[in-house]
Tab-separated table of C-alpha atoms in Angstrom:
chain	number	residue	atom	x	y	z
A	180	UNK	CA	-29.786	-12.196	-51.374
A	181	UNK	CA	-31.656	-13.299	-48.471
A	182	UNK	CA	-29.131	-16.401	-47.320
A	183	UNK	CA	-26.343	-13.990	-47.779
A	184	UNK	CA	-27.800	-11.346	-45.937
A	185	UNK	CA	-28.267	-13.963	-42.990
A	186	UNK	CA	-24.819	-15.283	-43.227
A	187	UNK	CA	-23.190	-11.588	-42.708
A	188	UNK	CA	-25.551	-10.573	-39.995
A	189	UNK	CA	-24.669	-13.510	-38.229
A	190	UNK	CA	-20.788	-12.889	-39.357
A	191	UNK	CA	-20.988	-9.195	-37.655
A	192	UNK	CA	-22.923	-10.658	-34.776
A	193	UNK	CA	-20.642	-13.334	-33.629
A	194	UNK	CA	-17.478	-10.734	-34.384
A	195	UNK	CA	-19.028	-8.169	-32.376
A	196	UNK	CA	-19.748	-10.829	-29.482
A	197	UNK	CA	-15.768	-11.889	-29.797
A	198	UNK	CA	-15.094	-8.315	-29.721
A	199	UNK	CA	-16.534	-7.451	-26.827
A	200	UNK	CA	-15.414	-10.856	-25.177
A	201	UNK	CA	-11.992	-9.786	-25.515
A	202	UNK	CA	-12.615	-6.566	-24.368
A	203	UNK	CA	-13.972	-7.864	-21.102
A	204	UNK	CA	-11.652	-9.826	-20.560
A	205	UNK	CA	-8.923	-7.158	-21.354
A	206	UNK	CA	-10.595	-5.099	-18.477
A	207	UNK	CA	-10.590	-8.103	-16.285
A	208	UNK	CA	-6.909	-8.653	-16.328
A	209	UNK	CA	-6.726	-4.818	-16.039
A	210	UNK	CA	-8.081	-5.054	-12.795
A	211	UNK	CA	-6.407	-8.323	-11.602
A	212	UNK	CA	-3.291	-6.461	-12.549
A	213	UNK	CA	-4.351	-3.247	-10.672
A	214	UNK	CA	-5.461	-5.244	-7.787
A	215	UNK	CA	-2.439	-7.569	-7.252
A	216	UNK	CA	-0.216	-4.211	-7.499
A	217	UNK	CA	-2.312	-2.692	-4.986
A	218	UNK	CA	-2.059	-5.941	-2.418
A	219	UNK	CA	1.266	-6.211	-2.939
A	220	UNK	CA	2.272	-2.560	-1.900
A	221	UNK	CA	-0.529	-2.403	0.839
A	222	UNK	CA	0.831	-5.580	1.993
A	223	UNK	CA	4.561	-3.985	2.580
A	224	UNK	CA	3.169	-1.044	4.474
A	225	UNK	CA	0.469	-2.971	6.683
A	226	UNK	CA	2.634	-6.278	7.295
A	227	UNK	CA	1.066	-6.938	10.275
A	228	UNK	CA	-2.669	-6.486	8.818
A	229	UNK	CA	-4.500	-8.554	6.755
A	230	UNK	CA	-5.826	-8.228	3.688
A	231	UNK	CA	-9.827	-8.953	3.113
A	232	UNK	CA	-10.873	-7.386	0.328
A	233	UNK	CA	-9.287	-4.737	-2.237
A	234	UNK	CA	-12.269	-3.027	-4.540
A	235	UNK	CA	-11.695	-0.706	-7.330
A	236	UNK	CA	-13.680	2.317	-7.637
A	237	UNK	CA	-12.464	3.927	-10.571
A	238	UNK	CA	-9.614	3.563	-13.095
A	239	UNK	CA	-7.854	7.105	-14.367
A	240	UNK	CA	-5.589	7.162	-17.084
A	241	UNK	CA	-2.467	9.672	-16.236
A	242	UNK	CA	0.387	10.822	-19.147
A	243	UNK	CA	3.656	12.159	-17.531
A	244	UNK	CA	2.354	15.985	-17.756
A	245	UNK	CA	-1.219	14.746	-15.697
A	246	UNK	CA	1.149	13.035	-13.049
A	247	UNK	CA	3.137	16.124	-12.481
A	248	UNK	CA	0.447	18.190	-12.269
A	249	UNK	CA	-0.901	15.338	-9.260
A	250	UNK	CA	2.453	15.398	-7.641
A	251	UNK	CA	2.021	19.308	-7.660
A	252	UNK	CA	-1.597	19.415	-6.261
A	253	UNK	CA	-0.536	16.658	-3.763
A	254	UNK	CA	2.496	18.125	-2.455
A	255	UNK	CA	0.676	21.513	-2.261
A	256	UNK	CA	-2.039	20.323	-0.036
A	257	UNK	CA	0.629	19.160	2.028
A	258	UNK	CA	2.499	22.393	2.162
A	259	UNK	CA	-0.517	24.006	3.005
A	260	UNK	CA	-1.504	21.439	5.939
A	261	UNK	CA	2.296	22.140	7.595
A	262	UNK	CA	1.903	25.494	7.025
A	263	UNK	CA	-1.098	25.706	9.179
A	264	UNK	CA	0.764	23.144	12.063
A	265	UNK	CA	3.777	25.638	11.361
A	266	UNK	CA	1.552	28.286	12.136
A	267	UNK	CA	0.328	27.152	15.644
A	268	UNK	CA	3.554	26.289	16.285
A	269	UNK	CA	5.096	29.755	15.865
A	270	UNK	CA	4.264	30.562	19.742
A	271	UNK	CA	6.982	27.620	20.709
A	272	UNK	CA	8.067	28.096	24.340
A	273	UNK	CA	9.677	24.796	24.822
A	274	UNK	CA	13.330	23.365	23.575
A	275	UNK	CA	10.616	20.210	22.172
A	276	UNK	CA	8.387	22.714	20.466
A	277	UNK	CA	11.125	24.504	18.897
A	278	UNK	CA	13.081	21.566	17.734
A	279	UNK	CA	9.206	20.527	16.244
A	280	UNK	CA	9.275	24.305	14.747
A	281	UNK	CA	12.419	23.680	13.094
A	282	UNK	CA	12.227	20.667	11.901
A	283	UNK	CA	8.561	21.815	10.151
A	284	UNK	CA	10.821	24.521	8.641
A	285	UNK	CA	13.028	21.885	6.917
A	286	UNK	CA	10.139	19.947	5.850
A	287	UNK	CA	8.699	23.044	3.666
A	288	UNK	CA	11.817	24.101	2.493
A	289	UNK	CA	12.229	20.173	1.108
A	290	UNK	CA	8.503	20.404	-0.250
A	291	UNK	CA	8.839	23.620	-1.811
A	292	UNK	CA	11.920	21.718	-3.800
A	293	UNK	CA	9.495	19.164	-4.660
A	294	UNK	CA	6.965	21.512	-6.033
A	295	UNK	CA	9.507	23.292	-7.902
A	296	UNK	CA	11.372	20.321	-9.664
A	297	UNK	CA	7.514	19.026	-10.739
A	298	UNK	CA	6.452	22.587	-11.864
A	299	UNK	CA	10.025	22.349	-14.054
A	300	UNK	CA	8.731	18.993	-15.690
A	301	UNK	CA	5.466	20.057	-15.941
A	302	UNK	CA	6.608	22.925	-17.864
A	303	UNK	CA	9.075	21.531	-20.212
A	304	UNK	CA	7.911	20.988	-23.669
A	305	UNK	CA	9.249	17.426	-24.288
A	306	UNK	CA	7.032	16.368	-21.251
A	307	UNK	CA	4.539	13.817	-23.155
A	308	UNK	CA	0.988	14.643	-22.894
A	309	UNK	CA	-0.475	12.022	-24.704
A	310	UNK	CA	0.708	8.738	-24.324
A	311	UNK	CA	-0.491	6.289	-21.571
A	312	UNK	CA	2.147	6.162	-18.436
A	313	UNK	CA	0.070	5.442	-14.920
A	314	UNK	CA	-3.434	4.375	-14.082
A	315	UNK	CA	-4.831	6.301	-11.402
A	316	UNK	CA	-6.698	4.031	-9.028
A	317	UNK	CA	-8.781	4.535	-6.411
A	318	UNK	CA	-9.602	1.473	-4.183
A	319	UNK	CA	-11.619	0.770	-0.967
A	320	UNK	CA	-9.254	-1.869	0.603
A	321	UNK	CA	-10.941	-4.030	3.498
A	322	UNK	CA	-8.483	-5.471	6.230
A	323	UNK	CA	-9.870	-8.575	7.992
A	324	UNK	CA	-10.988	-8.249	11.464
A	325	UNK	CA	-8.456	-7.978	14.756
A	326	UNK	CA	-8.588	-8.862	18.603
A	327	UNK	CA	-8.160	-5.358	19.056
A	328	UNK	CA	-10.617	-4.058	16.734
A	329	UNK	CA	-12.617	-6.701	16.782
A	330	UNK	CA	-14.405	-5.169	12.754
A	331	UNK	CA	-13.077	-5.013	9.292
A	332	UNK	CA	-11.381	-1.620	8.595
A	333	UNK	CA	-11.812	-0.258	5.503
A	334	UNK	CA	-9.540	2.447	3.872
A	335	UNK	CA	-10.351	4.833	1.023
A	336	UNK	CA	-6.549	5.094	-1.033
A	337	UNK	CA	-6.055	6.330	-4.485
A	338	UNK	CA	-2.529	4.665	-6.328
A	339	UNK	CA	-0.805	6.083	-9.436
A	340	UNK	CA	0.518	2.267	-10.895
A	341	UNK	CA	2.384	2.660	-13.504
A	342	UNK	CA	1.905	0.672	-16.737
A	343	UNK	CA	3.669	-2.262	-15.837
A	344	UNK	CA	1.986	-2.313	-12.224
A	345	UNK	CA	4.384	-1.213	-10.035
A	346	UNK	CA	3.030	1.500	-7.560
A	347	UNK	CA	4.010	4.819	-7.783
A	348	UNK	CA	4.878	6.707	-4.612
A	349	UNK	CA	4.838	10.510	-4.447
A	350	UNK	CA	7.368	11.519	-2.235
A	351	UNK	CA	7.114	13.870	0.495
A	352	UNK	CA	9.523	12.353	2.860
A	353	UNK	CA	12.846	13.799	4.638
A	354	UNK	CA	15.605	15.433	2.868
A	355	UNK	CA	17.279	12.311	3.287
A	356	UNK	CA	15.324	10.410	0.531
């Protein structure tokens, strides 16, 4: 019994060590993935800046009833921040200041739409709440040193990317998007 006992603790001990081989190495395409989205879509916004360094902080998992609920947080805290610029603005003298006034006006009326068609999936029943749809990822992303900064930047950016790495955008645009 002794041998045998020896031959299946070294059995479980070199599937465990596969195990959590392939694990790592799950998580380390995970990130490559993650990372390579994030490059990619930082590099379309930034062309002109260069990339040093992209680090991930921490991986989220988000179904389609978490991301609406993000969209709806997001595009609240934006409401709230033009409400507040809408605000100061409500003592417009100027044809400038009113066209600004205005055009603030427009914005909440789109983002109010927003909020409303994500409160409407949020609240539908056949909106999954289980099953894996974005990673939420938040990333310190270094840009390499310019003449006229003359020191690395870094940013502080959280992505949804959705499952096959493509970087989801929540929109909070003009009516014309």
């Amino acid at each position: 019994m002794g041998k045998n006992d020896r031959y299946i603790r070294q059995f479980l001990f070199f599937v465990t060590l596969l195990l959590m081989t392939i694990s790592c190495n799950k998580e380390q395409q995970l990130q490559k993935n993650l990372k390579e989205a994030v490059k990619n879509y930082i590099t379309e916004i930034y062309p002109d800046q260069q990339i040093d360094s992209i680090k991930i902080l921490n991986i989220d998992t988000l179904t389609d009833k978490s991301f609406a609920t993000l969209n709806i947080v997001t595009l609240e805290n934006k409401k709230n921040e033009l409400e507040n610029h809408y605000l100061y603005c409500s003592e417009a003298s100027t044809t400038e200041e009113k066209i600004e006034q205005y055009e603030l006006f427009e914005t909440l009326d789109f983002i109010n739409e927003k909020i409303e068609t994500w409160y409407q999936i949020y609240d539908n029943p056949m909106t999954d709440s289980v099953k894996l749809r974005y990673y939420f990822v938040a990333t310190r992303i270094s840009f390499q040193k310019t003449q006229v900064t003359h020191n690395n930047e870094d940013i502080l950016v959280a992505f949804p990317i959705s499952t096959d790495f493509k970087v989801q955008e929540i929109m909070m645009g003009n009516q014309s998007e």
